Coordinates of C-alpha atoms and ligand atoms in Angstrom, one line a residue:
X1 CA 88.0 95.6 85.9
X2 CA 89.5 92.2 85.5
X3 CA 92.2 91.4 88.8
X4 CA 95.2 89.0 88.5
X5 CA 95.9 87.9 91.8
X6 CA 99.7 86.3 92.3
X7 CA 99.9 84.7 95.7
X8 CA 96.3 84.4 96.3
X9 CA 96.3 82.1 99.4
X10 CA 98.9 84.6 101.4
X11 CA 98.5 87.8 103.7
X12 CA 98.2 90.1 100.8
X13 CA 96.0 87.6 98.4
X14 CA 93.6 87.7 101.7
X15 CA 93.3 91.4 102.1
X16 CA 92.7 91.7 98.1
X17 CA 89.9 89.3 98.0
X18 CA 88.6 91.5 101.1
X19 CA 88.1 94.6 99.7
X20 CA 87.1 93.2 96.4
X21 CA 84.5 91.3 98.4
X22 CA 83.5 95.1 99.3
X23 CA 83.4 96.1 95.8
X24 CA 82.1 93.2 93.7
X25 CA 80.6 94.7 91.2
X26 CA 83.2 96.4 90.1
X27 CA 85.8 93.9 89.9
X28 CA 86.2 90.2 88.6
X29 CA 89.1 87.8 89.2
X30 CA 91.2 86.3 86.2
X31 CA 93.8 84.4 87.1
X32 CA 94.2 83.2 91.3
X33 CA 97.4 81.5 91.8
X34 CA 99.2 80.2 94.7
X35 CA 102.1 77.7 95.7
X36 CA 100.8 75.0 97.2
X37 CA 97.6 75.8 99.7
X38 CA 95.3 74.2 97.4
X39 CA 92.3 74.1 100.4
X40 CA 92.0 77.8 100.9
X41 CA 92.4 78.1 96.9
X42 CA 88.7 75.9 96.7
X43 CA 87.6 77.9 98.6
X44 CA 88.0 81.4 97.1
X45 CA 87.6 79.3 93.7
X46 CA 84.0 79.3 95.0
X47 CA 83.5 82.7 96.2
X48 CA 84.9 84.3 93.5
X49 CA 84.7 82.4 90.0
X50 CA 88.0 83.0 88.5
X51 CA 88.5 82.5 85.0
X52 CA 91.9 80.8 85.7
X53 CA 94.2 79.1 88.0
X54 CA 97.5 78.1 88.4
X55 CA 98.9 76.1 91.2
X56 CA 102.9 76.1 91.5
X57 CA 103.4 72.8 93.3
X58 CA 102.1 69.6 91.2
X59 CA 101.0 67.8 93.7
X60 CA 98.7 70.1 94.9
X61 CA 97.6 70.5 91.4
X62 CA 96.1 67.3 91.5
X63 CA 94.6 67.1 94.0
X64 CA 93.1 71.1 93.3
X65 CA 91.7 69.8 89.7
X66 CA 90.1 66.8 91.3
X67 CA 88.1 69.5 94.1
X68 CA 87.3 71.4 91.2
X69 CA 85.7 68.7 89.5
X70 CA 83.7 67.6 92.4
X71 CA 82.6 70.9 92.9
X72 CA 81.0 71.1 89.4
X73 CA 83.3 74.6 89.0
X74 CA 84.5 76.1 85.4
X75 CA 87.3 77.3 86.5
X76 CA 90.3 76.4 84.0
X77 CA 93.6 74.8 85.7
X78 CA 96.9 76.3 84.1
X79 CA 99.4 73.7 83.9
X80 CA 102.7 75.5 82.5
X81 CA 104.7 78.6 83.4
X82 CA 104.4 79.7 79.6
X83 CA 100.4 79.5 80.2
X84 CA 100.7 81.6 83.1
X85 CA 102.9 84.2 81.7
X86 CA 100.3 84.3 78.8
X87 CA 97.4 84.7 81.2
X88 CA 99.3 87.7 83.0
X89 CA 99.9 89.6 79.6
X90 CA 96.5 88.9 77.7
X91 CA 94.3 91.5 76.8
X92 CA 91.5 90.1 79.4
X93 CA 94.1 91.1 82.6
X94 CA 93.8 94.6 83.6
X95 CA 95.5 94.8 86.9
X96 CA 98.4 92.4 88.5
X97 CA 98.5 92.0 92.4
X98 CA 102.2 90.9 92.7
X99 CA 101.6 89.3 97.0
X100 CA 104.1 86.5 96.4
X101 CA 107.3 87.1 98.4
X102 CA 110.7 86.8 97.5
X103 CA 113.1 87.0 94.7
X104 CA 110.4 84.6 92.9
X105 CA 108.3 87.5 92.5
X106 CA 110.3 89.1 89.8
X107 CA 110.0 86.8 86.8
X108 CA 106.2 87.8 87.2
X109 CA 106.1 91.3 87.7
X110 CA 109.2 91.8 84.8
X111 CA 106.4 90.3 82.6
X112 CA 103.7 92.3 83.8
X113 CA 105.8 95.3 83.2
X114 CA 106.7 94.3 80.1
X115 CA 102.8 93.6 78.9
X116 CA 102.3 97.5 79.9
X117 CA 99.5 96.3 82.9
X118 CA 98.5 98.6 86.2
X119 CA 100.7 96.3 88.9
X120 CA 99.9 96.4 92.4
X121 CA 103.4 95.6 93.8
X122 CA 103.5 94.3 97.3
X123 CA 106.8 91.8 96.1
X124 CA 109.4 94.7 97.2
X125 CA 112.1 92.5 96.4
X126 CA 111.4 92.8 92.6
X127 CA 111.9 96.5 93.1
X128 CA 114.8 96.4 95.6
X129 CA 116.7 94.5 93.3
X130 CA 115.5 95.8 89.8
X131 CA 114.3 99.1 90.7
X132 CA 116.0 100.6 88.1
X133 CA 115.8 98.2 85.5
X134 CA 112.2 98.1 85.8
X135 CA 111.4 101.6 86.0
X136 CA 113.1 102.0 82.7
X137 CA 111.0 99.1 81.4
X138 CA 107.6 100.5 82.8
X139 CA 108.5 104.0 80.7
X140 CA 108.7 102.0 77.3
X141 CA 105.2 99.9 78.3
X142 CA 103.3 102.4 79.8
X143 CA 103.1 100.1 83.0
X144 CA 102.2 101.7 86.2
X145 CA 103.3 100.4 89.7
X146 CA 100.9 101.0 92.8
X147 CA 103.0 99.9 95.8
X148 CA 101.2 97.9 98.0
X149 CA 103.6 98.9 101.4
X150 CA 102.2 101.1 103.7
X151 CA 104.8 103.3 103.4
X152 CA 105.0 103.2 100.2
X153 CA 101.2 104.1 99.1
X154 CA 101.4 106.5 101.6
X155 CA 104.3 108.5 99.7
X156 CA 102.3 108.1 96.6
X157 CA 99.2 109.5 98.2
X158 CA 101.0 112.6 99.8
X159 CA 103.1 113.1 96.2
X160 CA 99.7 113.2 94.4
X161 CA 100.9 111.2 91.1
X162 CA 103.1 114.7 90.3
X163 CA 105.4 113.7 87.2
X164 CA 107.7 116.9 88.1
X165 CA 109.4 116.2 91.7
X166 CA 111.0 119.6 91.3
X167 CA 108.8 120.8 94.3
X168 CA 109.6 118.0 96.6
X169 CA 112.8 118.4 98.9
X170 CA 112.7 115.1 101.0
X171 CA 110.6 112.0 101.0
X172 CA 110.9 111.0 105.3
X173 CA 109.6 107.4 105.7
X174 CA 108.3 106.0 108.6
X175 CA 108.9 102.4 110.4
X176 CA 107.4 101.2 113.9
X177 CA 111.0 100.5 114.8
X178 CA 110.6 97.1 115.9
X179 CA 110.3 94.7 119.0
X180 CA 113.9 96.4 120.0
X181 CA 113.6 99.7 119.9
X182 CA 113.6 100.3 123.3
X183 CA 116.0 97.3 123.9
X184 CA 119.4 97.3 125.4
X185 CA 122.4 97.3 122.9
X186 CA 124.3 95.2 125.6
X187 CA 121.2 92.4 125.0
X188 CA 120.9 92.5 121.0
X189 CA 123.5 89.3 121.4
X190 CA 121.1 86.8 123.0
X191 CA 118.1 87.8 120.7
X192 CA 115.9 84.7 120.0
X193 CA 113.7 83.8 116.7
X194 CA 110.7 84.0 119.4
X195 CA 111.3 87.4 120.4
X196 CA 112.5 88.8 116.9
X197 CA 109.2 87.5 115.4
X198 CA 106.9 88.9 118.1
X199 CA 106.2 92.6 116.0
X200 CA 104.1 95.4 118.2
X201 CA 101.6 96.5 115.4
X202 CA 101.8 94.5 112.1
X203 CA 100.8 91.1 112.3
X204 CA 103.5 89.5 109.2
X205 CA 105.3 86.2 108.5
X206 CA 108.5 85.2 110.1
X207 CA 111.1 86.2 107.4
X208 CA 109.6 90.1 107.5
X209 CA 108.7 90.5 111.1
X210 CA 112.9 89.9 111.8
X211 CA 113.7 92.0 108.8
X212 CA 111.4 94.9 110.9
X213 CA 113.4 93.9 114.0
X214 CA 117.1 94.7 112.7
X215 CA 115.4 97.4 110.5
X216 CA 116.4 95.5 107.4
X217 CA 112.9 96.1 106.0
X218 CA 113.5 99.9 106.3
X219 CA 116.7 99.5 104.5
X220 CA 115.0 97.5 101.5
X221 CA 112.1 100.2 102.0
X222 CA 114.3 102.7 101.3
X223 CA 115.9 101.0 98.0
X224 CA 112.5 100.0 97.0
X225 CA 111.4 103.9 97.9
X226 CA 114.2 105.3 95.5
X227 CA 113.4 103.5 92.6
X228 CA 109.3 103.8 92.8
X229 CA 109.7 107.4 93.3
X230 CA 113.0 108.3 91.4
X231 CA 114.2 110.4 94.2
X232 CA 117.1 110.2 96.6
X233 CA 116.9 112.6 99.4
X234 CA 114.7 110.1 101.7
X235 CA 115.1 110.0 105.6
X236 CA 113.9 107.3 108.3
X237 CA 111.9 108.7 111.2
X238 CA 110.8 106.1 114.4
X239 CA 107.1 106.9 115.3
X240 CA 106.0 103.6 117.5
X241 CA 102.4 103.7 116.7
X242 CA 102.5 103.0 113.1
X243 CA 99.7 105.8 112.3
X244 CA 101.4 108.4 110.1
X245 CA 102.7 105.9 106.8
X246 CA 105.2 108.3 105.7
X247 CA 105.6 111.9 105.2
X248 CA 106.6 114.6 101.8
X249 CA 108.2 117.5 102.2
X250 CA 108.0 119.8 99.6
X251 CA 110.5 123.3 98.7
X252 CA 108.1 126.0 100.7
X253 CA 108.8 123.3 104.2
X254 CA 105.0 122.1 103.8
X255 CA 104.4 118.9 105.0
X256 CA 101.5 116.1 104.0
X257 CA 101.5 113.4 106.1
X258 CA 98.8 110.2 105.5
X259 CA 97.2 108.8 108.3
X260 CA 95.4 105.5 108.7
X261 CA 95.0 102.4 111.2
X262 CA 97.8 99.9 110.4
X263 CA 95.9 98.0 108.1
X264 CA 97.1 96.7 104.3
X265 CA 93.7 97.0 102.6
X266 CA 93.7 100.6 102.7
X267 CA 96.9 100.4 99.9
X268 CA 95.2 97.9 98.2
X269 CA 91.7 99.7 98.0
X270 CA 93.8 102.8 97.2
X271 CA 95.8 101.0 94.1
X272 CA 93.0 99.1 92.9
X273 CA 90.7 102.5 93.0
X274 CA 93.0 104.8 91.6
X275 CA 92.5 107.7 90.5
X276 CA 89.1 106.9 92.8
X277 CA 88.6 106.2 96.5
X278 CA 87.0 102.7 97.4
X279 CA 85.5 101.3 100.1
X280 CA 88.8 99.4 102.0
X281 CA 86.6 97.9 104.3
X282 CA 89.4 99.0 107.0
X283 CA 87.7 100.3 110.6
X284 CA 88.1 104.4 111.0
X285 CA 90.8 106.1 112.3
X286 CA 90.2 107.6 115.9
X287 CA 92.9 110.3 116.9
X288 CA 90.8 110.9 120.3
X289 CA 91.7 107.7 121.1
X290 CA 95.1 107.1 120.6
X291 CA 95.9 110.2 121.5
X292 CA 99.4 111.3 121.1
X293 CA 102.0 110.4 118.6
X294 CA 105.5 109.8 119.7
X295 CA 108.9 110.4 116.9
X296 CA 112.5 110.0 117.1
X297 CA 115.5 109.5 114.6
X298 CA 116.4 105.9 114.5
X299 CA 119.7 104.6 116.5
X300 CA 122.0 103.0 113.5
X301 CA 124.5 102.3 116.0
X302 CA 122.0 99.8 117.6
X303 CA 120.5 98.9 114.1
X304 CA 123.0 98.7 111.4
X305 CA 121.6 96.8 108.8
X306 CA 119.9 100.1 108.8
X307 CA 122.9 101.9 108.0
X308 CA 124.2 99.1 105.4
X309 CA 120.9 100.1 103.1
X310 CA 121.1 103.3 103.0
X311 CA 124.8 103.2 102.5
X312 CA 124.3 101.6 99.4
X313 CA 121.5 104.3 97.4
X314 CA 124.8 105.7 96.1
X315 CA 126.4 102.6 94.9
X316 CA 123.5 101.0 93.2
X317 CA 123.9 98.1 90.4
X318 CA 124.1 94.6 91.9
X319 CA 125.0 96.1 95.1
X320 CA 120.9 95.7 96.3
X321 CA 120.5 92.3 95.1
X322 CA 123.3 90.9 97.5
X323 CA 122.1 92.7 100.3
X324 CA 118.6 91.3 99.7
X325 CA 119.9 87.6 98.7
X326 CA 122.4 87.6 101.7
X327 CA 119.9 89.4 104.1
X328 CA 117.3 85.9 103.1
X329 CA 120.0 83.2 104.1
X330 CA 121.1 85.1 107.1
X331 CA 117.7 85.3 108.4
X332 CA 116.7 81.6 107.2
X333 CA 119.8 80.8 109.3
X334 CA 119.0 83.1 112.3
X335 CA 115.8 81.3 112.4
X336 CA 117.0 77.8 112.1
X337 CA 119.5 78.5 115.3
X338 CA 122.2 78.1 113.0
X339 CA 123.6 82.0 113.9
X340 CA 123.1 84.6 116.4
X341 CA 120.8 87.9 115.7
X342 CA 124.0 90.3 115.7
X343 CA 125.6 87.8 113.2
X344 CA 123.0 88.9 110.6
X345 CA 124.8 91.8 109.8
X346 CA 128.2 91.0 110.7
X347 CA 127.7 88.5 107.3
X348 CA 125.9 90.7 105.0
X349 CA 128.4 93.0 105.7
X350 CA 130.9 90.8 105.0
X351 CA 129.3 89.1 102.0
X352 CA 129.3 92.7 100.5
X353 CA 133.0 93.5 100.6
X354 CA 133.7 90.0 99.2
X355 CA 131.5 90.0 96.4
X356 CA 131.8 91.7 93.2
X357 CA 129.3 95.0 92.1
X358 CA 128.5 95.3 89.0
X359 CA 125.7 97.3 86.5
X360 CA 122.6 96.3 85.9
X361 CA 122.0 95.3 82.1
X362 CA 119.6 92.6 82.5
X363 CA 117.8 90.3 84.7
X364 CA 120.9 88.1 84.1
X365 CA 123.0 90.0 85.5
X366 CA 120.9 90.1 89.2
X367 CA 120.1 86.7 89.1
X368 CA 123.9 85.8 88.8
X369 CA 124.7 88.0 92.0
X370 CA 122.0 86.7 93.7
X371 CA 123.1 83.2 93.5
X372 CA 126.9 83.9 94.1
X373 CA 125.9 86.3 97.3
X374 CA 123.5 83.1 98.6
X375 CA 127.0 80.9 98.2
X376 CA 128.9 83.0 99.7
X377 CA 126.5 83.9 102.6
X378 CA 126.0 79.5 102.6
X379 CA 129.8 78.9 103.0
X380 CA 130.4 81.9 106.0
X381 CA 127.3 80.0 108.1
X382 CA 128.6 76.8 107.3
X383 CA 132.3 77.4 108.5
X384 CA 131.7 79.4 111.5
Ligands
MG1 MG1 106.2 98.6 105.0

């Protein structure tokens, strides 16, 4: 099987090259591309012989293709978005790893949808914002979508790829509940970047690890969860040691759970071996060690970013692509210094009442409430 990897040099990129490192002779990379981190790119260039390249930033380019040509390598440099897109939809690509992060994930992954290709989706903003959009896309292409999201895969592994959801009753998904869980609500005012980013069991960039703090991530896991699974009745349950993913409940009050150590390779083994089981390379899980397993139903009181998310499944349309956009520049700002932690949500919220919702009829139509949510969001920091 031939792997497209988008985002290469990053977390997910990493743990993609690991557990095809455990399974090379199965798999062979296409396409490798990052932004700028043209060293590390070399690198796996080496290891792993891709067919193609494609370096966002120019500079780094440059300086990539002049590596490669001291390194006597056959790799082929792309040097245009419309190559790129070409490389994603040809006939040689049989799976796309979407690991870039951001809003810039979904020009990629609306192509890859488009070309009909297996996607493993660890870009949840494409989905938060275009969930259904996509979806609808994916049943004219025959595309299939393997989250890469713990929570996610674990959902999928517990549903068993069953088309008819007529036995399920409620999808319950689980979060670590943060550095803050146990914090004061009195002391969520004098939050600092430092502490927000400090997460107990996932190890994650800045931008995420304060999204799992306010339990903004839960509420864009929940969007993203409602769209990959076409279902609405989903809860949120606290359980601290990050062992059980998530949970399916079905009509007859059965319950499959999937266990695992926090770590993302098992998702990515599990999407890239489906409908087989791989070697993840990820160490065993020992229940005799951890012992016990602690639950409770999360505090929106204390967390209401929370609350905004899930108050929004019924609105739908652009309503999920402001939250996301707005939820970005808030935390860009809340780690600049520029606001406090509590005025994260005090603007989203606001930035949601003043901007317009509207349907969903193209990608046009989200990019256009992105931007004007980012303004708007831009001009509340700027005059406070
Ligand atoms: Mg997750």
């Amino acid at each position: 099987m031939n792997i497209a990897i988008l985002g290469s040099t990053g977390s997910i990129g990493h743990s993609t090259l690991e557990v095809i490192r455990k399974n090379k002779k199965d798999f062979s990379i296409n396409l490798l591309t990052a932004k700028t981190n043209h060293k590390l790119l070399i690198e796996q260039c080496e290891e792993f012989n891709p067919e193609f390249v494609y370096l966002e930033d120019e500079q780094a380019r440059k300086v990539f293709e002049g590596n490669l040509l001291d390194k006597k390598l056959q790799t082929c440099v792309i040097q245009s978005l419309k190559e790129f897109e070409e490389i994603i939809g040809c006939n040689e690509t049989d799976v796309v790893v979407a690991g870039m992060v951001g809003i810039a994930g979904l020009m990629p992954v609306h192509f890859a949808i488009q070309k009909g290709k297996k996607v493993l989706l660890a870009n949840k903003e494409s989905y938060v914002v275009a969930g259904e959009y996509l979806n609808n896309l994916c049943k004219e292409t025959g595309a299939t979508i393997f989250p890469i999201d713990s929570e996610h895969s674990a959902i999928h592994q517990c549903l068993n790829n069953e088309a008819n959801k007529s036995g399920v009753s409620r999808i319950i998904l689980t979060g670590s509940g943060g550095p803050f869980l146990n914090k004061d609500i009195e002391e969520f005012s004098s939050i600092t970047p430092e502490q927000a980013i400090n997460h107990p069991v996932w190890n994650m960039g800045k931008k995420i690890s304060v999204d799992s703090s306010t339990l903004m991530n839960k509420g864009l896991e929940v969007i993203e969860a409602r769209w990959l699974f076409d279902f609405e009745n989903i809860e949120i349950l606290i359980h601290p040691e990050g062992i059980i993913h998530s949970l399916v409940e079905f009509k007859d009050n059965s319950v499959l759970a999937q266990l695992s150590n926090p770590d993302m390779k098992i998702p990515i083994a599990y999407g890239l071996g489906y409908p087989n089981r791989i070697n993840s390379g990820s160490n065993k899980l020992k229940l005799h060690e951890i012992k016990s397993l602690h639950f409770q139903e999360p505090d929106l009181n204390k967390f209401p970013c929370l609350k905004l998310a899930i108050d929004l499944l019924p609105v739908g349309g652009t309503s999920f692509s402001i939250l996301n956009a707005t939820n970005e520049e808030c935390v860009a700002a809340f780690l600049d210094g520029r606001i406090s932690y509590i005025q994260i949500y005090e603007i989203i919220s606001k930035v949601l009442d003043r901007i317009e919702i509207k349907t969903v009829q193209s990608l046009q139509d989200i990019y256009e409430s992105d931007k004007a949510s980012r303004l708007e969001a831009s001009s509340i920091i700027n005059n406070l």
